[in-house]
Amino acid sequence: CGIELLHSFLLIHDDIIDKDKTRRGKQTLHKLFSQKKSEHFGVSKAIVLGDIGAFLGYELIVSSEFSSDRLNKAILVLNDFLLKTMYGEMLDIDFDLKKKISWDEILKVRTYKTAYYTFVMPLVVGALLGGAKYKSLKLFEGYGVPIGIAFQLVDDILGVFGDSQNTGKSNENDIREGKKTFLYAKALELSKGEDKKFLLRWYGSDKIDKDKITKIRGIIKDSGSLDYSQEIARKMILKGKKFIHKITPDTKQQETLASLADYIITRNR
């Protein structure tokens, strides 16, 4: 429950940064509260509620019945991963200023902003609370980082091609806001002539309309970027799954970790 509240805190603040209007099929908190008075009022309320989620998350973890030794180790690691997440968020914000962005830059953001807090951190914190030794934590990172990157690659695909009824969020926002995803970077690399010019001109433009968004979807698909992104996600899943048998000899636990990895590239929400 503590980890889940910390995740919610991060998502609430991320929705403000990304100007997202929906999350899990409902209005984001800052949009919901903006209706009561003003945009500033809504953002202010959402920031504070996110902070409350963080404080309550920590309270649940530190007041649990684990030994003080395990709790201290887990909290130190938890803080380290949250700091890495904030670093990734800062990079993501700064990269929005760039027209072009490399795969290495995107990979760095996805690793720090997404992979650590969504997969590695919960696994490592849980492992430490369960009595795992520090030397085994790299195995969880070996599994969690590529799985987390695959998760974000699929998330970026759903952010452009997904059904909003299933995903619970807009499939236009990434294009409108000019999010520097691998999907976009690869399309820019592979496209030529007028298509490349169109991407550079309209991706992230505040004057873009639905017809232009549809055309950008077509350019991303026709350039081969969509297929390439899906293939990279599949390779990342296979890379992460190689660590499963090293993490645990228990076949049931191995099946759980494997099915979680497989779900990442088959999900539609």
mmCIF file of C-alpha atoms in Angstrom:
data_model
loop_
_atom_site.group_PDB
_atom_site.id
_atom_site.type_symbol
_atom_site.label_atom_id
_atom_site.label_comp_id
_atom_site.label_asym_id
_atom_site.label_seq_id
_atom_site.Cartn_x
_atom_site.Cartn_y
_atom_site.Cartn_z
ATOM 1 C CA CYS A 1 0.000 0.000 0.000
ATOM 2 C CA GLY A 2 2.876 2.369 0.789
ATOM 3 C CA ILE A 3 4.489 1.776 -2.595
ATOM 4 C CA GLU A 4 1.141 2.267 -4.333
ATOM 5 C CA LEU A 5 0.612 5.622 -2.614
ATOM 6 C CA LEU A 6 4.117 6.716 -3.633
ATOM 7 C CA HIS A 7 3.297 5.720 -7.222
ATOM 8 C CA SER A 8 0.093 7.779 -7.071
ATOM 9 C CA PHE A 9 2.021 10.779 -5.749
ATOM 10 C CA LEU A 10 4.415 10.564 -8.719
ATOM 11 C CA LEU A 11 1.583 10.168 -11.239
ATOM 12 C CA ILE A 12 -0.428 13.107 -9.843
ATOM 13 C CA HIS A 13 2.569 15.408 -10.225
ATOM 14 C CA ASP A 14 3.504 13.920 -13.616
ATOM 15 C CA ASP A 15 -0.020 14.609 -14.910
ATOM 16 C CA ILE A 16 0.424 18.269 -13.973
ATOM 17 C CA ILE A 17 3.805 18.437 -15.745
ATOM 18 C CA ASP A 18 2.475 16.689 -18.868
ATOM 19 C CA LYS A 19 -0.808 18.674 -18.832
ATOM 20 C CA ASP A 20 -2.749 15.400 -19.027
ATOM 21 C CA LYS A 21 -6.523 15.644 -18.756
ATOM 22 C CA THR A 22 -7.357 12.000 -18.053
ATOM 23 C CA ARG A 23 -5.859 9.153 -16.037
ATOM 24 C CA ARG A 24 -7.340 5.645 -15.814
ATOM 25 C CA GLY A 25 -10.508 6.763 -17.553
ATOM 26 C CA LYS A 26 -11.203 9.689 -15.230
ATOM 27 C CA GLN A 27 -10.180 13.306 -14.987
ATOM 28 C CA THR A 28 -6.730 13.968 -13.584
ATOM 29 C CA LEU A 29 -6.838 15.596 -10.155
ATOM 30 C CA HIS A 30 -5.644 19.009 -11.282
ATOM 31 C CA LYS A 31 -8.312 19.089 -14.013
ATOM 32 C CA LEU A 32 -11.017 17.914 -11.633
ATOM 33 C CA PHE A 33 -10.300 20.618 -9.055
ATOM 34 C CA SER A 34 -9.777 23.303 -11.712
ATOM 35 C CA GLN A 35 -13.537 23.154 -12.348
ATOM 36 C CA LYS A 36 -14.208 24.416 -8.851
ATOM 37 C CA LYS A 37 -12.425 27.735 -9.286
ATOM 38 C CA SER A 38 -9.446 28.101 -11.627
ATOM 39 C CA GLU A 39 -6.530 26.243 -13.195
ATOM 40 C CA HIS A 40 -4.168 27.531 -10.513
ATOM 41 C CA PHE A 41 -6.556 26.318 -7.809
ATOM 42 C CA GLY A 42 -6.701 22.846 -9.376
ATOM 43 C CA VAL A 43 -2.936 22.553 -9.796
ATOM 44 C CA SER A 44 -2.363 23.745 -6.220
ATOM 45 C CA LYS A 45 -4.774 21.182 -4.797
ATOM 46 C CA ALA A 46 -3.286 18.355 -6.854
ATOM 47 C CA ILE A 47 0.294 19.201 -5.816
ATOM 48 C CA VAL A 48 -0.645 19.126 -2.138
ATOM 49 C CA LEU A 49 -2.674 15.906 -2.491
ATOM 50 C CA GLY A 50 0.278 14.290 -4.257
ATOM 51 C CA ASP A 51 2.518 15.337 -1.372
ATOM 52 C CA ILE A 52 0.034 13.861 1.114
ATOM 53 C CA GLY A 53 0.170 10.573 -0.818
ATOM 54 C CA ALA A 54 3.973 10.557 -0.474
ATOM 55 C CA PHE A 55 3.858 11.217 3.274
ATOM 56 C CA LEU A 56 1.189 8.573 3.876
ATOM 57 C CA GLY A 57 3.124 6.097 1.735
ATOM 58 C CA TYR A 58 6.227 6.549 3.868
ATOM 59 C CA GLU A 59 4.159 6.339 7.054
ATOM 60 C CA LEU A 60 2.741 2.954 6.031
ATOM 61 C CA ILE A 61 6.175 1.565 5.221
ATOM 62 C CA VAL A 62 8.060 2.821 8.297
ATOM 63 C CA SER A 63 5.254 1.827 10.684
ATOM 64 C CA SER A 64 5.139 -1.746 9.353
ATOM 65 C CA GLU A 65 6.227 -4.683 11.489
ATOM 66 C CA PHE A 66 9.489 -5.436 9.708
ATOM 67 C CA SER A 67 12.695 -5.260 11.732
ATOM 68 C CA SER A 68 14.351 -1.850 12.030
ATOM 69 C CA ASP A 69 17.437 -3.188 10.227
ATOM 70 C CA ARG A 70 15.421 -4.276 7.165
ATOM 71 C CA LEU A 71 13.339 -1.101 7.217
ATOM 72 C CA ASN A 72 16.419 1.133 7.294
ATOM 73 C CA LYS A 73 17.950 -0.675 4.325
ATOM 74 C CA ALA A 74 14.685 -0.559 2.384
ATOM 75 C CA ILE A 75 14.074 3.161 3.040
ATOM 76 C CA LEU A 76 17.604 4.086 1.935
ATOM 77 C CA VAL A 77 17.128 2.198 -1.318
ATOM 78 C CA LEU A 78 13.605 3.596 -1.758
ATOM 79 C CA ASN A 79 14.922 7.152 -1.423
ATOM 80 C CA ASP A 80 17.697 6.436 -3.901
ATOM 81 C CA PHE A 81 15.231 5.205 -6.525
ATOM 82 C CA LEU A 82 12.885 8.143 -5.953
ATOM 83 C CA LEU A 83 15.812 10.541 -6.462
ATOM 84 C CA LYS A 84 16.667 8.710 -9.696
ATOM 85 C CA THR A 85 13.026 9.123 -10.760
ATOM 86 C CA MET A 86 13.167 12.881 -10.102
ATOM 87 C CA TYR A 87 16.385 13.085 -12.147
ATOM 88 C CA GLY A 88 14.632 11.319 -15.021
ATOM 89 C CA GLU A 89 11.677 13.713 -14.748
ATOM 90 C CA MET A 90 14.011 16.714 -14.916
ATOM 91 C CA LEU A 91 15.710 15.292 -18.023
ATOM 92 C CA ASP A 92 12.312 14.679 -19.614
ATOM 93 C CA ILE A 93 11.291 18.284 -18.990
ATOM 94 C CA ASP A 94 14.572 19.639 -20.370
ATOM 95 C CA PHE A 95 14.438 17.391 -23.440
ATOM 96 C CA ASP A 96 11.102 18.954 -24.408
ATOM 97 C CA LEU A 97 13.155 21.979 -25.479
ATOM 98 C CA LYS A 98 14.902 19.890 -28.149
ATOM 99 C CA LYS A 99 13.594 19.370 -31.660
ATOM 100 C CA LYS A 100 15.661 16.207 -32.107
ATOM 101 C CA ILE A 101 16.625 13.645 -29.497
ATOM 102 C CA SER A 102 18.773 10.514 -29.696
ATOM 103 C CA TRP A 103 17.904 6.943 -28.664
ATOM 104 C CA ASP A 104 20.565 7.124 -25.920
ATOM 105 C CA GLU A 105 18.953 10.239 -24.443
ATOM 106 C CA ILE A 106 15.502 8.663 -24.574
ATOM 107 C CA LEU A 107 16.837 5.452 -23.032
ATOM 108 C CA LYS A 108 18.350 7.426 -20.165
ATOM 109 C CA VAL A 109 15.053 9.181 -19.441
ATOM 110 C CA ARG A 110 13.049 5.939 -19.674
ATOM 111 C CA THR A 111 15.442 4.147 -17.349
ATOM 112 C CA TYR A 112 15.468 6.837 -14.681
ATOM 113 C CA LYS A 113 11.940 8.194 -14.992
ATOM 114 C CA THR A 114 10.041 4.946 -15.555
ATOM 115 C CA ALA A 115 11.944 1.682 -15.155
ATOM 116 C CA TYR A 116 13.301 2.346 -11.677
ATOM 117 C CA TYR A 117 10.107 3.409 -9.946
ATOM 118 C CA THR A 118 7.653 1.112 -11.744
ATOM 119 C CA PHE A 119 9.550 -2.179 -11.587
ATOM 120 C CA VAL A 120 12.991 -2.093 -9.963
ATOM 121 C CA MET A 121 12.092 -0.101 -6.838
ATOM 122 C CA PRO A 122 9.064 -2.188 -5.743
ATOM 123 C CA LEU A 123 10.969 -5.438 -6.365
ATOM 124 C CA VAL A 124 14.119 -4.302 -4.543
ATOM 125 C CA VAL A 125 12.280 -2.767 -1.582
ATOM 126 C CA GLY A 126 10.161 -5.894 -1.250
ATOM 127 C CA ALA A 127 13.248 -8.103 -1.503
ATOM 128 C CA LEU A 128 15.085 -6.166 1.229
ATOM 129 C CA LEU A 129 12.078 -6.297 3.528
ATOM 130 C CA GLY A 130 11.945 -10.027 2.837
ATOM 131 C CA GLY A 131 15.556 -10.447 3.936
ATOM 132 C CA ALA A 132 17.434 -10.405 0.624
ATOM 133 C CA LYS A 133 21.146 -9.600 0.593
ATOM 134 C CA TYR A 134 22.520 -6.558 -1.203
ATOM 135 C CA LYS A 135 24.456 -8.737 -3.657
ATOM 136 C CA SER A 136 21.193 -10.106 -5.091
ATOM 137 C CA LEU A 137 19.693 -6.687 -5.817
ATOM 138 C CA LYS A 138 21.494 -6.345 -9.167
ATOM 139 C CA LEU A 139 19.484 -9.329 -10.385
ATOM 140 C CA PHE A 140 16.244 -7.444 -9.774
ATOM 141 C CA GLU A 141 17.689 -4.488 -11.665
ATOM 142 C CA GLY A 142 18.710 -6.777 -14.524
ATOM 143 C CA TYR A 143 15.096 -7.931 -14.754
ATOM 144 C CA GLY A 144 13.328 -4.671 -13.939
ATOM 145 C CA VAL A 145 15.169 -2.127 -16.102
ATOM 146 C CA PRO A 146 14.541 -3.741 -19.532
ATOM 147 C CA ILE A 147 10.994 -4.691 -18.509
ATOM 148 C CA GLY A 148 10.407 -1.092 -17.412
ATOM 149 C CA ILE A 149 11.801 0.269 -20.676
ATOM 150 C CA ALA A 150 9.526 -2.098 -22.619
ATOM 151 C CA PHE A 151 6.605 -0.886 -20.498
ATOM 152 C CA GLN A 152 7.345 2.721 -21.457
ATOM 153 C CA LEU A 153 7.822 1.879 -25.145
ATOM 154 C CA VAL A 154 4.405 0.220 -25.161
ATOM 155 C CA ASP A 155 2.981 3.143 -23.182
ATOM 156 C CA ASP A 156 4.293 5.554 -25.822
ATOM 157 C CA ILE A 157 2.685 3.438 -28.556
ATOM 158 C CA LEU A 158 -0.640 3.393 -26.702
ATOM 159 C CA GLY A 159 -0.289 7.143 -26.207
ATOM 160 C CA VAL A 160 -0.532 7.579 -29.998
ATOM 161 C CA PHE A 161 -2.317 4.486 -31.335
ATOM 162 C CA GLY A 162 -4.226 3.217 -28.296
ATOM 163 C CA ASP A 163 -7.993 3.251 -27.833
ATOM 164 C CA SER A 164 -8.782 5.947 -25.270
ATOM 165 C CA GLN A 165 -11.695 3.829 -24.004
ATOM 166 C CA ASN A 166 -9.196 1.129 -23.008
ATOM 167 C CA THR A 167 -6.218 3.218 -21.917
ATOM 168 C CA GLY A 168 -8.229 5.768 -19.981
ATOM 169 C CA LYS A 169 -6.190 8.643 -21.388
ATOM 170 C CA SER A 170 -5.927 10.713 -24.552
ATOM 171 C CA ASN A 171 -4.238 9.283 -27.645
ATOM 172 C CA GLU A 172 -3.546 12.813 -28.877
ATOM 173 C CA ASN A 173 -1.763 14.392 -25.932
ATOM 174 C CA ASP A 174 1.760 13.102 -26.682
ATOM 175 C CA ILE A 175 1.559 14.549 -30.201
ATOM 176 C CA ARG A 176 -0.018 17.819 -29.072
ATOM 177 C CA GLU A 177 2.560 18.308 -26.309
ATOM 178 C CA GLY A 178 5.470 17.185 -28.497
ATOM 179 C CA LYS A 179 6.638 14.435 -26.141
ATOM 180 C CA LYS A 180 10.100 13.209 -27.116
ATOM 181 C CA THR A 181 9.344 9.501 -27.298
ATOM 182 C CA PHE A 182 11.366 6.834 -29.094
ATOM 183 C CA LEU A 183 8.379 6.421 -31.422
ATOM 184 C CA TYR A 184 8.766 10.047 -32.532
ATOM 185 C CA ALA A 185 12.582 10.013 -32.638
ATOM 186 C CA LYS A 186 12.654 6.901 -34.820
ATOM 187 C CA ALA A 187 9.959 8.279 -37.140
ATOM 188 C CA LEU A 188 12.022 11.442 -37.548
ATOM 189 C CA GLU A 189 15.085 9.352 -38.345
ATOM 190 C CA LEU A 190 13.326 7.076 -40.856
ATOM 191 C CA SER A 191 11.010 9.550 -42.595
ATOM 192 C CA LYS A 192 12.116 11.596 -45.583
ATOM 193 C CA GLY A 193 11.150 14.645 -47.600
ATOM 194 C CA GLU A 194 7.775 16.183 -46.906
ATOM 195 C CA ASP A 195 6.941 13.694 -44.161
ATOM 196 C CA LYS A 196 10.018 14.700 -42.159
ATOM 197 C CA LYS A 197 9.227 18.381 -42.676
ATOM 198 C CA PHE A 198 5.643 17.771 -41.558
ATOM 199 C CA LEU A 199 6.807 16.067 -38.360
ATOM 200 C CA LEU A 200 9.233 18.864 -37.538
ATOM 201 C CA ARG A 201 6.595 21.515 -38.253
ATOM 202 C CA TRP A 202 3.531 20.067 -36.532
ATOM 203 C CA TYR A 203 4.621 17.601 -33.839
ATOM 204 C CA GLY A 204 4.088 19.550 -30.617
ATOM 205 C CA SER A 205 2.603 22.599 -32.352
ATOM 206 C CA ASP A 206 -0.021 24.510 -30.377
ATOM 207 C CA LYS A 207 -1.935 24.963 -33.660
ATOM 208 C CA ILE A 208 -2.234 21.283 -34.550
ATOM 209 C CA ASP A 209 -5.681 19.867 -35.334
ATOM 210 C CA LYS A 210 -7.133 16.349 -35.525
ATOM 211 C CA ASP A 211 -6.422 15.936 -39.246
ATOM 212 C CA LYS A 212 -2.753 16.727 -38.718
ATOM 213 C CA ILE A 213 -2.622 14.335 -35.744
ATOM 214 C CA THR A 214 -4.049 11.601 -37.987
ATOM 215 C CA LYS A 215 -1.406 12.360 -40.610
ATOM 216 C CA ILE A 216 1.365 12.184 -37.995
ATOM 217 C CA ARG A 217 0.080 8.763 -36.895
ATOM 218 C CA GLY A 218 0.308 7.678 -40.528
ATOM 219 C CA ILE A 219 3.881 8.969 -40.876
ATOM 220 C CA ILE A 220 4.953 7.155 -37.709
ATOM 221 C CA LYS A 221 3.415 3.916 -38.976
ATOM 222 C CA ASP A 222 4.520 4.175 -42.612
ATOM 223 C CA SER A 223 8.081 5.126 -41.678
ATOM 224 C CA GLY A 224 8.492 1.822 -39.856
ATOM 225 C CA SER A 225 8.861 3.456 -36.442
ATOM 226 C CA LEU A 226 5.849 1.650 -34.966
ATOM 227 C CA ASP A 227 7.108 -1.797 -36.015
ATOM 228 C CA TYR A 228 10.628 -0.948 -34.861
ATOM 229 C CA SER A 229 9.416 0.224 -31.426
ATOM 230 C CA GLN A 230 7.365 -2.941 -30.977
ATOM 231 C CA GLU A 231 10.411 -5.061 -31.871
ATOM 232 C CA ILE A 232 12.635 -3.203 -29.388
ATOM 233 C CA ALA A 233 10.000 -3.760 -26.682
ATOM 234 C CA ARG A 234 9.967 -7.496 -27.430
ATOM 235 C CA LYS A 235 13.771 -7.655 -27.233
ATOM 236 C CA MET A 236 13.732 -5.837 -23.889
ATOM 237 C CA ILE A 237 11.243 -8.361 -22.509
ATOM 238 C CA LEU A 238 13.488 -11.255 -23.545
ATOM 239 C CA LYS A 239 16.493 -9.499 -21.998
ATOM 240 C CA GLY A 240 14.717 -9.067 -18.665
ATOM 241 C CA LYS A 241 13.366 -12.614 -18.581
ATOM 242 C CA LYS A 242 16.913 -14.024 -18.691
ATOM 243 C CA PHE A 243 17.344 -12.936 -15.057
ATOM 244 C CA ILE A 244 14.252 -14.687 -13.700
ATOM 245 C CA HIS A 245 15.854 -18.055 -12.938
ATOM 246 C CA LYS A 246 18.715 -16.235 -11.175
ATOM 247 C CA ILE A 247 16.296 -14.290 -8.968
ATOM 248 C CA THR A 248 14.411 -17.329 -7.659
ATOM 249 C CA PRO A 249 14.486 -21.119 -8.040
ATOM 250 C CA ASP A 250 10.771 -21.298 -7.182
ATOM 251 C CA THR A 251 8.892 -22.265 -10.368
ATOM 252 C CA LYS A 252 5.669 -20.542 -9.309
ATOM 253 C CA GLN A 253 7.501 -17.275 -8.681
ATOM 254 C CA GLN A 254 9.333 -17.679 -11.991
ATOM 255 C CA GLU A 255 6.006 -18.078 -13.782
ATOM 256 C CA THR A 256 4.673 -14.935 -12.082
ATOM 257 C CA LEU A 257 7.665 -12.826 -13.155
ATOM 258 C CA ALA A 258 7.533 -14.279 -16.683
ATOM 259 C CA SER A 259 3.801 -13.646 -17.089
ATOM 260 C CA LEU A 260 4.232 -10.075 -15.828
ATOM 261 C CA ALA A 261 6.924 -9.504 -18.457
ATOM 262 C CA ASP A 262 4.778 -11.011 -21.228
ATOM 263 C CA TYR A 263 1.777 -8.924 -20.210
ATOM 264 C CA ILE A 264 3.778 -5.713 -20.763
ATOM 265 C CA ILE A 265 3.812 -6.157 -24.561
ATOM 266 C CA THR A 266 0.317 -7.585 -24.946
ATOM 267 C CA ARG A 267 -1.576 -5.043 -22.857
ATOM 268 C CA ASN A 268 -3.959 -2.556 -24.425
ATOM 269 C CA ARG A 269 -4.280 -0.214 -21.461
#
